[in-house]
Amino acid sequence: MGNSKSKEITKHAKVAFTPEQLQQLEQLFAGLNGGKDLVEKSFLSHFPENPDFSIKLFNWMVERSPNHQVDYTNFVILLELLLKELKDYYLGDYKFRNLEKFELFALISLECLENDKDSINRFMVSYSQGSIVIRELLNIYSGGQITNSQRNDLAARSVTNTIFDQKDEMPFNQFVSMTKAQLIYANKLCKHYFNVKFLGDQSHIEIPRLNTSSFILNDQVLALLQLSSPDFSKIKQLQLQFSSSVSNDDLDHIADIVINTQKSLLFIFRNREDESQNDTFQQQVFGAYISIDPTLETHYIRRKLKDPMNILYNDNDPKSLYFGDEKSFIFSLLPKYQLFMSTFDQRSKQCFGYINNRSFRVDQPLGLGFGGDGKGNHRIWLDENLKGNSTCRINNQCDLTYEMGYLLEPHIEFLNLTCIEIWSVEEKEVNPLLQSKIIEAGKEDMQTKEVGEQKESVIEQK
C-alpha cells in the first residue's frame, strides 16, 4: 500500500476502498495540508467552483469526527459515506448509511448537523437555504471559478420558486423529494462529483457548449436542462441558428430552419407582460426542445425534400405539418423552472412541433406551434405575424401531447415576445463501453436502494 497511515487503518478494520484507492486518498490528504490534520481552508483550492461548499464540507467532517480533528483516519471514514454505497460501508456512521448522495450534499450545503434520521427529516429548510443548495449543485458543472454570480442565481432561484411554491420553509425530506422531482439526475451528479474530487475519476462533468453567446442561455440554465432531461445529456454543442428581437418576417426564417435542419432543435422565447418589466427576473422565459429523428419524417415538406420522386410518399398522403418525436419536451425557465415531457398519448396525434408558412401552400393556420390536441389547438401558438399579435398565446387547457401545468403564470394568456433564439443540437458520439457502465450504474443504484430499504425494515421490526 506504500504508506503506514493506510496500513494502520486496514490493520484494525476492514475498509470499503481498494489498496489503490487508499493510496490515492493518502496522496490527496498529503496535498491538502501537508499531511497534517485538515484545516478550514484545506479544500478551497480543490473546489474552485464551490468555495463556500468546501468550507462547509470541512465543518461537516469536523463535526462527524470523534475528536473533532480531521486526521487521515477520520478522513477515510467520512469519505466512505460520500463515495461508497450502503452495501460497501464498513466504517461509516450507521445513522447516515441510508442517505443518498444528494441528501448528503444537501446536508453539507445546509450546514445541518443533526445526527439521526428523524431529526434530519424534520430539519426545516428555508427558501434562501434551498436556493443556496441548488446554486451549489449547479456550480458543479462550471468546471472552474464562478463569475457573474447574479446571473447564476437566476437559474437557482427559478428552481427554488417551483420547489417552495410561495412557502417560506419546508422539512428537509420534502425539500429533497421536490428537488429530485425537478432535477432527476441530482443524485447521480453528486455521486459522480464526489468521485471526481476524491478518487480522481477522469470522466468529465460537462454541459453542452454554445458556439456563440446567448441573450438567455448560460451555464446554469444548461445545467438545469441537463439535470432534468434524459436526452439533453447527449448534447455536445448547441449552434445558434436564429436570434431575433422579434419582427414580422421571422416566421419565414424559422420555417427554413425547421425544414432544412436535420438535427434536434432548442427554441427559447422571452416574453414581457408589459413594457414596465425591465428587470430580467420579472420577464418570462420558456421554450421547447424538439427531438428530430431524420429517419422518421412526419412533416409534409420535410418528407417531400427527402423524397422528390415520391417513392416513399406521394401527394395523396395526409399533409401533416407536425415535426418532432416522443423525446421532445417544453419547459418554463423564468420565473419558475419546470419541464413538461411527452405524454405518449396517441389521441394527441403527436403534436410535438408545428410549422406552416405561405410557401408550403397548405390550407392550415400559418404559424409556429408546440403541443396540443391534434385538432388545431396548441399549447404554445405563435401567429404568422409574431410581433404584437393578439393571437400569439399560451393555452394550458388543450394539451394532450405534453404533461399539463402552467408554462407561465396562470393569468398570462397572450404573448408579447421580446426575443427568440433557436439552437441546433450536435450530439456526443456514443461510447458503447460508457453506455454499458451507465446501465450497470443504474442497476447498482436500484439494488443499493432495495438493500437499504430491507435493512431499515428489519431494524424497525426489532
Short mmCIF file of N, CA and C in Angstrom, two decimals, residues 47-51 139-147:
data_model
loop_
_atom_site.label_atom_id
_atom_site.label_comp_id
_atom_site.label_asym_id
_atom_site.label_seq_id
_atom_site.Cartn_x
_atom_site.Cartn_y
_atom_site.Cartn_z
N PHE A 47 -11.85 22.89 -4.61
CA PHE A 47 -13.22 23.16 -5.03
C PHE A 47 -13.35 24.59 -5.55
N PRO A 48 -12.63 24.95 -6.62
CA PRO A 48 -12.68 26.33 -7.11
C PRO A 48 -14.08 26.75 -7.56
N GLU A 49 -14.90 25.78 -8.01
CA GLU A 49 -16.26 26.10 -8.47
C GLU A 49 -17.23 26.25 -7.32
N ASN A 50 -16.83 25.78 -6.11
CA ASN A 50 -17.73 25.80 -4.96
C ASN A 50 -16.96 26.12 -3.67
N PRO A 51 -16.36 27.30 -3.58
CA PRO A 51 -15.53 27.61 -2.40
C PRO A 51 -16.31 27.58 -1.08
N ASN A 139 -23.34 24.74 -9.66
CA ASN A 139 -21.93 25.15 -9.80
C ASN A 139 -21.02 23.99 -10.18
N ILE A 140 -21.46 22.77 -9.87
CA ILE A 140 -20.65 21.59 -10.19
C ILE A 140 -20.28 21.57 -11.67
N TYR A 141 -21.18 22.04 -12.51
CA TYR A 141 -20.97 21.97 -13.95
C TYR A 141 -20.01 23.03 -14.47
N SER A 142 -19.67 24.01 -13.64
CA SER A 142 -18.88 25.13 -14.16
C SER A 142 -17.45 24.74 -14.49
N GLY A 143 -16.91 23.78 -13.73
CA GLY A 143 -15.55 23.30 -14.01
C GLY A 143 -14.47 24.31 -13.68
N GLY A 144 -14.80 25.35 -12.96
CA GLY A 144 -13.80 26.35 -12.60
C GLY A 144 -14.40 27.41 -11.72
N GLN A 145 -13.68 28.51 -11.56
CA GLN A 145 -14.13 29.56 -10.67
C GLN A 145 -15.41 30.22 -11.20
N ILE A 146 -16.37 30.44 -10.30
CA ILE A 146 -17.65 31.02 -10.66
C ILE A 146 -17.52 32.54 -10.79
N THR A 147 -18.10 33.07 -11.86
CA THR A 147 -18.15 34.52 -12.04
C THR A 147 -19.60 34.92 -12.33
#
